[in-house]
C-alpha cells in the first residue's frame, strides 16, 4: 500500500498492522515474541472467559434478569442455528462446547478489535510521561491467528472422522459412489485438494474480512492526510463512521457465526459422511 | 493532481499500472459478489413472502450464503494485494 500512502510524510496509518517485538522470545527457529497481536489475543481471551462466567455461571434463576437472558440468547443461537442443524446427535455433547466457545471467542476478539485501546507502538507525551496512543487493531486481522483456529477444526475433522468410522471407511467416504474408473483418477485428487482448500478458505475469510474492514476505515481517514484538505474532513469522518458501524453491527457477528457454523458442518460431515 | 504528475518516470508508470490493475481486479471481484449477494437476498425475500413461518430456519442459511459469497471479494482483494506487493 506504499503507493496509496506515498503522499504524506510523518503520518503512516498502515503502521496499524506493523508488529514490533515487545518482549522478544526466540526458541530455536520459533519466534514466540510478544507483540501487539499477542496482547490483543490475551485481552480477547480474558474478556471471553469473563463474559462466559459473568453471563452464565452465577445468580441463575427461573425468572431470568437481563444478564441471564442475554446469556441464554447466545446459547440458544449456537444450539439451534449452529450445533443442532449440522452436528449429528451422537457427537452433540462432545462438540457443542467447542463450537460455542469458537463462536464466542471469535466474536469477542473481533469486537475488541474495534474498541480503541491504549495498546500501540506509538506514544504521546502527557506531563513528561509517554503514554501509548489509543488505536484499533484486530488480532483476527492476522493470518497466523485465523490459521491456528482453522487448523484446530481441520485436525478435529479428520481425527473424529477416523475415530467414528475407522480409517478405511472414512477415506472411502471421500470417493463419490457410482463414478466410472477413469474419472476417479480425476476426482479423487480434487477431493483431497478440496480438504486443504477448506483450511485456506476458512482462515482467509475471517482474516481478509477483518483486514479489509480496518483497512477501509484507515483509507477513509487517510484520505484527509493524502489530499491535505479541510473540506474532506466531514465526508471522510462520516464515511469512516458508517463503515465502522457496519463492521461492528453486522460483519463481526456474521464472521464469528460462519466460522463456527462451517466448523460444525465439517466436523459433522466427517462423523457421519452420508449425513 | 500532483499525485499523478509525480508518476511520469518509468518506475512511476509501473506503480501507476499496478494501481490500475489493483483497482480493476478488486472491482471485477466486487461485481461478481454483488450479483451473488443480490440473488441471495432476493431469493430470501421471495421465500419469506411465500412462507413467512420458515423465516427462522432460512436466516441461518442466508447468512451462511452471504458470508461464502462475500468472501469471494476478499479472495480477489488478497490476490490483488499479493500481486501489488510481489510483482
Coordinates of C-alpha atoms in Angstrom, one line a residue:
Chain A
X1 CA 0.0 0.0 0.0
X2 CA 3.1 2.2 -0.2
X3 CA 1.7 3.9 -3.3
X4 CA -1.5 4.9 -1.5
X5 CA 0.2 6.5 1.4
X6 CA 3.2 7.8 -0.5
X7 CA 2.0 11.4 -0.5
X8 CA 2.1 12.1 3.3
X9 CA 5.1 12.4 5.5
X10 CA 5.0 11.5 9.2
X11 CA 1.6 10.0 9.3
X12 CA 1.7 6.4 8.4
X13 CA -1.7 4.8 9.2
X14 CA -0.6 1.4 7.7
X15 CA 1.6 1.1 10.8
X16 CA -1.5 -0.2 12.5
X17 CA -0.6 -3.6 11.0
X18 CA 3.1 -3.4 11.9
X19 CA 4.0 -5.9 14.6
X20 CA 7.0 -4.9 16.7
X21 CA 8.6 -7.3 19.2
X22 CA 7.8 -6.0 22.6
X23 CA 9.2 -9.0 24.6
X24 CA 11.5 -11.0 22.3
X25 CA 11.3 -14.7 22.9
X26 CA 13.1 -16.9 20.4
X27 CA 13.2 -20.7 20.8
X28 CA 15.4 -22.0 18.1
X29 CA 13.8 -21.1 14.8
X30 CA 10.5 -20.4 16.5
X31 CA 9.6 -16.8 17.0
X32 CA 7.4 -16.7 20.1
X33 CA 7.8 -12.9 20.8
X34 CA 5.1 -11.0 22.5
X35 CA 3.8 -8.3 20.1
X36 CA 0.6 -6.3 19.6
X37 CA -1.4 -9.2 18.2
X38 CA -0.5 -11.4 21.2
X39 CA -1.5 -8.8 23.7
X40 CA -4.8 -8.4 21.8
X41 CA -5.4 -12.1 22.0
X42 CA -4.7 -12.1 25.7
X43 CA -7.3 -9.3 26.1
X44 CA -9.7 -11.2 23.9
X45 CA -9.2 -14.5 25.8
X46 CA -9.7 -12.9 29.2
X47 CA -12.8 -11.0 28.0
X48 CA -14.2 -14.2 26.7
X49 CA -13.6 -16.1 30.0
X50 CA -15.1 -13.1 32.0
X51 CA -18.1 -12.9 29.7
X52 CA -18.9 -16.6 29.9
X53 CA -18.6 -16.7 33.7
X54 CA -20.4 -13.4 34.2
X55 CA -23.3 -14.4 31.9
X56 CA -24.0 -18.0 32.8
X57 CA -22.1 -19.0 36.0
X58 CA -23.8 -17.4 39.0
X59 CA -27.1 -16.0 40.1
X60 CA -29.2 -18.0 37.7
X61 CA -32.9 -18.2 38.5
X62 CA -36.2 -19.3 36.9
X63 CA -37.2 -15.7 36.4
X64 CA -34.2 -14.6 34.2
X65 CA -33.0 -11.0 34.5
X66 CA -31.5 -9.1 31.6
X67 CA -28.0 -10.6 32.0
X68 CA -29.2 -14.2 32.1
X69 CA -31.5 -13.5 29.1
X70 CA -28.5 -12.3 27.1
X71 CA -26.5 -15.4 28.0
X72 CA -29.4 -17.7 27.1
X73 CA -29.9 -15.9 23.8
X74 CA -26.3 -16.6 22.8
X75 CA -26.6 -20.2 24.0
X76 CA -29.9 -20.6 22.1
X77 CA -28.4 -19.1 18.9
X78 CA -25.4 -21.5 19.0
X79 CA -27.6 -24.5 19.9
X80 CA -30.4 -24.1 17.4
X81 CA -28.7 -22.4 14.5
X82 CA -25.2 -23.9 14.6
X83 CA -24.9 -27.1 16.5
X84 CA -28.2 -29.0 16.1
X85 CA -28.5 -28.3 12.4
X86 CA -25.1 -29.6 11.5
X87 CA -23.7 -31.9 14.1
X88 CA -25.1 -35.5 14.4
X89 CA -26.8 -36.1 17.7
X90 CA -24.3 -38.6 18.9
X91 CA -21.5 -36.1 18.7
X92 CA -23.5 -33.1 20.0
X93 CA -22.4 -33.4 23.7
X94 CA -18.8 -33.6 22.7
X95 CA -18.6 -30.9 20.1
X96 CA -21.2 -28.3 21.1
X97 CA -18.8 -26.8 23.7
X98 CA -16.1 -26.4 21.1
X99 CA -18.4 -24.8 18.5
X100 CA -19.9 -22.5 21.1
X101 CA -16.6 -21.3 22.5
X102 CA -15.3 -20.8 19.0
X103 CA -18.2 -18.5 18.3
X104 CA -17.9 -16.6 21.5
X105 CA -14.1 -16.3 21.3
X106 CA -14.0 -15.0 17.7
X107 CA -16.9 -12.7 18.3
X108 CA -15.2 -11.1 21.4
X109 CA -11.8 -10.9 19.7
X110 CA -13.4 -9.2 16.7
X111 CA -15.3 -6.7 18.9
X112 CA -12.2 -6.0 20.9
X113 CA -10.6 -5.2 17.6
X114 CA -13.0 -2.3 17.1
X115 CA -12.6 -0.8 20.6
X116 CA -10.0 2.0 20.9
X117 CA -7.5 0.5 23.4
X118 CA -4.2 2.0 24.6
X119 CA -2.2 -0.9 23.1
X120 CA 0.0 0.6 20.4
X121 CA 3.6 1.1 19.1
X122 CA 3.2 4.9 19.1
X123 CA 3.3 7.0 22.2
X124 CA 2.4 10.6 23.1
X125 CA 3.6 12.7 25.9
X126 CA 1.4 13.9 28.8
X127 CA 3.3 15.8 31.6
X128 CA 6.6 14.1 30.6
X129 CA 5.1 10.6 30.7
X130 CA 5.0 8.6 27.4
X131 CA 1.6 7.0 27.1
X132 CA 0.6 4.6 24.3
X133 CA -1.8 6.1 21.8
X134 CA -5.3 4.8 21.5
X135 CA -5.8 2.7 18.4
X136 CA -7.8 -0.1 16.9
X137 CA -6.3 -3.4 15.8
X138 CA -7.9 -6.8 15.5
X139 CA -5.9 -9.9 16.4
X140 CA -8.1 -11.7 13.8
X141 CA -6.7 -9.4 11.1
X142 CA -3.6 -11.6 11.3
X143 CA -3.3 -14.7 9.2
X144 CA -1.4 -16.6 11.9
X145 CA -4.3 -16.3 14.4
X146 CA -7.1 -17.4 12.0
X147 CA -4.9 -20.2 10.5
X148 CA -4.3 -21.6 14.0
X149 CA -8.1 -21.6 14.7
X150 CA -8.7 -23.2 11.3
X151 CA -6.0 -25.9 12.0
X152 CA -7.8 -26.9 15.2
X153 CA -11.0 -27.5 13.2
X154 CA -9.0 -29.2 10.4
X155 CA -7.4 -31.6 12.9
X156 CA -10.6 -32.3 14.7
X157 CA -12.4 -33.1 11.5
X158 CA -10.0 -35.9 10.5
X159 CA -9.4 -37.2 14.0
X160 CA -13.2 -37.5 14.6
X161 CA -13.8 -38.9 11.1
X162 CA -11.3 -41.7 11.7
X163 CA -12.4 -42.3 15.3
X164 CA -16.1 -42.8 14.4
X165 CA -15.7 -44.6 11.0
X166 CA -12.3 -46.2 11.0
X167 CA -9.5 -45.3 8.5
X168 CA -10.9 -47.4 5.6
X169 CA -14.5 -46.2 5.8
X170 CA -13.5 -42.6 6.3
X171 CA -11.2 -42.4 3.4
X172 CA -13.7 -44.3 1.3
X173 CA -16.3 -41.6 2.1
X174 CA -14.2 -39.1 0.1
X175 CA -14.8 -41.1 -3.1
X176 CA -18.2 -40.4 -4.6
X177 CA -20.3 -43.5 -5.5
X178 CA -21.2 -44.6 -9.0
X179 CA -18.3 -42.9 -10.7
X180 CA -16.6 -44.9 -13.5
X181 CA -12.9 -45.9 -13.1
X182 CA -11.1 -43.4 -15.3
X183 CA -13.0 -40.4 -13.9
X184 CA -11.9 -41.4 -10.4
X185 CA -8.3 -40.6 -11.2
X186 CA -9.5 -37.0 -11.8
X187 CA -12.0 -36.8 -8.9
X188 CA -10.0 -38.3 -6.0
X189 CA -7.1 -35.7 -6.2
X190 CA -9.7 -33.0 -6.4
X191 CA -11.4 -34.3 -3.3
X192 CA -8.1 -34.4 -1.4
X193 CA -7.2 -30.8 -2.6
X194 CA -10.6 -29.6 -1.5
X195 CA -9.9 -30.8 2.0
X196 CA -7.0 -28.5 2.1
X197 CA -8.8 -25.7 0.3
X198 CA -11.2 -25.7 3.3
X199 CA -8.3 -24.8 5.5
X200 CA -7.4 -21.9 3.3
X201 CA -10.9 -20.6 2.8
X202 CA -11.8 -20.9 6.5
X203 CA -8.8 -18.9 7.6
X204 CA -8.6 -16.4 4.8
X205 CA -12.3 -15.5 5.0
X206 CA -12.1 -14.3 8.6
X207 CA -8.6 -12.7 8.1
X208 CA -9.4 -10.8 5.0
X209 CA -12.8 -9.6 6.3
X210 CA -11.3 -8.1 9.4
X211 CA -8.2 -6.7 7.5
X212 CA -10.4 -5.1 4.8
X213 CA -12.7 -3.6 7.5
X214 CA -9.8 -2.0 9.3
X215 CA -8.2 -1.0 6.0
X216 CA -11.4 0.7 4.8
X217 CA -11.7 2.8 7.9
X218 CA -8.0 3.7 7.6
X219 CA -8.2 4.7 4.0
X220 CA -11.3 6.8 4.6
X221 CA -9.5 8.8 7.3
X222 CA -6.2 8.6 5.5
X223 CA -7.7 10.5 2.5
X224 CA -7.7 13.6 4.7
X225 CA -3.9 13.4 5.1
X226 CA -3.2 12.3 1.5
X227 CA -5.0 15.3 0.0
X228 CA -4.3 17.6 2.9
X229 CA -7.7 19.2 2.6
X230 CA -10.0 20.6 5.3
X231 CA -13.1 20.1 3.0
X232 CA -12.6 16.3 3.1
X233 CA -12.9 16.0 6.9
X234 CA -16.7 15.8 7.2
X235 CA -17.0 13.4 4.3
X236 CA -14.2 11.2 5.5
X237 CA -15.3 11.1 9.1
X238 CA -18.9 10.3 8.1
X239 CA -17.9 7.6 5.7
X240 CA -15.5 6.1 8.2
X241 CA -18.1 6.1 10.9
X242 CA -20.7 4.4 8.6
X243 CA -18.1 1.7 7.7
X244 CA -17.3 1.3 11.4
X245 CA -20.9 0.8 12.4
X246 CA -21.4 -1.7 9.5
X247 CA -18.4 -3.7 10.7
X248 CA -19.4 -3.7 14.4
X249 CA -23.1 -4.2 13.8
X250 CA -23.0 -6.9 11.1
X251 CA -19.6 -8.2 9.9
X252 CA -18.2 -9.0 13.4
X253 CA -21.1 -11.3 14.3
X254 CA -21.6 -12.9 10.9
X255 CA -17.9 -13.9 10.6
X256 CA -17.9 -15.5 14.0
X257 CA -21.2 -17.2 13.2
X258 CA -19.9 -18.5 9.9
X259 CA -16.6 -19.7 11.2
X260 CA -18.4 -21.7 14.0
X261 CA -21.1 -23.0 11.6
X262 CA -18.6 -24.2 9.0
X263 CA -16.5 -25.8 11.7
X264 CA -19.6 -27.6 12.9
X265 CA -20.6 -28.6 9.3
X266 CA -17.1 -30.0 8.6
X267 CA -16.9 -32.0 11.8
X268 CA -20.5 -33.2 11.5
X269 CA -19.9 -34.3 7.9
X270 CA -16.7 -36.2 8.9
X271 CA -18.5 -38.1 11.7
X272 CA -21.5 -39.0 9.5
X273 CA -20.3 -39.0 5.9
X274 CA -23.7 -39.8 4.4
X275 CA -25.4 -37.3 6.6
Chain B
X1 CA -3.3 16.2 -9.3
X2 CA 0.3 16.3 -8.0
X3 CA 0.0 12.6 -7.2
X4 CA -0.4 11.7 -10.9
X5 CA 2.1 14.2 -12.2
X6 CA 4.7 12.7 -9.9
X7 CA 4.4 9.4 -11.6
X8 CA 5.9 10.2 -15.0
X9 CA 9.1 8.3 -14.5
X10 CA 9.4 4.6 -15.6
X11 CA 9.2 3.3 -12.0
X12 CA 6.3 5.7 -11.5
X13 CA 4.5 4.3 -14.6
X14 CA 4.9 0.8 -13.3
X15 CA 3.4 1.9 -10.0
X16 CA 0.5 3.5 -11.8
X17 CA -0.1 0.3 -13.8
X18 CA -0.1 -1.7 -10.6
X19 CA -2.5 0.6 -9.0
X20 CA -4.9 0.4 -12.0
X21 CA -4.6 -3.4 -12.1
X22 CA -5.3 -3.5 -8.4
X23 CA -8.5 -1.4 -8.8
X24 CA -9.8 -3.3 -11.8
X25 CA -9.1 -6.7 -10.2
X26 CA -10.8 -6.0 -6.9
X27 CA -13.6 -4.1 -8.8
X28 CA -14.4 -7.1 -11.0
X29 CA -14.4 -9.3 -8.0
X30 CA -16.9 -7.0 -6.3
X31 CA -19.1 -7.1 -9.4
X32 CA -19.5 -10.9 -9.2
X33 CA -20.1 -10.9 -5.4
X34 CA -22.6 -8.0 -5.8
X35 CA -24.7 -10.1 -8.3
X36 CA -24.4 -13.1 -6.0
X37 CA -25.5 -11.2 -2.9
X38 CA -28.4 -9.7 -4.8
X39 CA -29.6 -13.2 -5.8
X40 CA -29.3 -14.5 -2.2
X41 CA -31.3 -11.6 -0.6
X42 CA -33.8 -11.6 -3.4
X43 CA -34.4 -15.3 -3.0
X44 CA -34.7 -14.8 0.7
X45 CA -37.4 -12.1 0.3
X46 CA -39.3 -14.3 -2.1
X47 CA -39.1 -17.3 0.2
X48 CA -40.3 -15.4 3.3
X49 CA -43.1 -13.7 1.3
X50 CA -44.4 -17.2 0.3
X51 CA -43.8 -18.9 3.6
X52 CA -43.2 -16.5 6.5
X53 CA -43.1 -19.3 9.1
X54 CA -39.8 -20.6 7.6
X55 CA -38.0 -17.3 8.3
X56 CA -36.1 -18.6 11.4
X57 CA -34.7 -21.6 9.6
X58 CA -33.9 -19.7 6.4
X59 CA -32.0 -16.9 8.2
X60 CA -29.1 -19.1 9.1
X61 CA -28.8 -20.4 5.6
X62 CA -29.0 -16.8 4.3
X63 CA -26.1 -15.6 6.4
X64 CA -24.0 -18.6 5.5
X65 CA -24.5 -17.9 1.8
X66 CA -23.9 -14.2 2.4
X67 CA -20.5 -14.9 4.0
X68 CA -19.5 -17.5 1.4
X69 CA -20.2 -15.1 -1.4
X70 CA -18.8 -12.1 0.3
X71 CA -15.5 -13.9 0.9
X72 CA -15.0 -14.0 -2.9
X73 CA -14.3 -10.3 -2.9
X74 CA -11.7 -10.8 -0.2
X75 CA -10.0 -13.5 -2.2
X76 CA -9.8 -11.0 -5.1
X77 CA -8.6 -8.3 -2.7
X78 CA -5.9 -10.6 -1.3
X79 CA -4.8 -11.8 -4.7
X80 CA -4.6 -8.2 -5.9
X81 CA -2.7 -7.2 -2.8
X82 CA -0.2 -10.1 -3.3
X83 CA 0.2 -9.1 -7.0
X84 CA 0.6 -5.5 -5.9
X85 CA 3.4 -6.3 -3.4
X86 CA 5.2 -9.1 -5.3
X87 CA 5.2 -8.0 -8.9

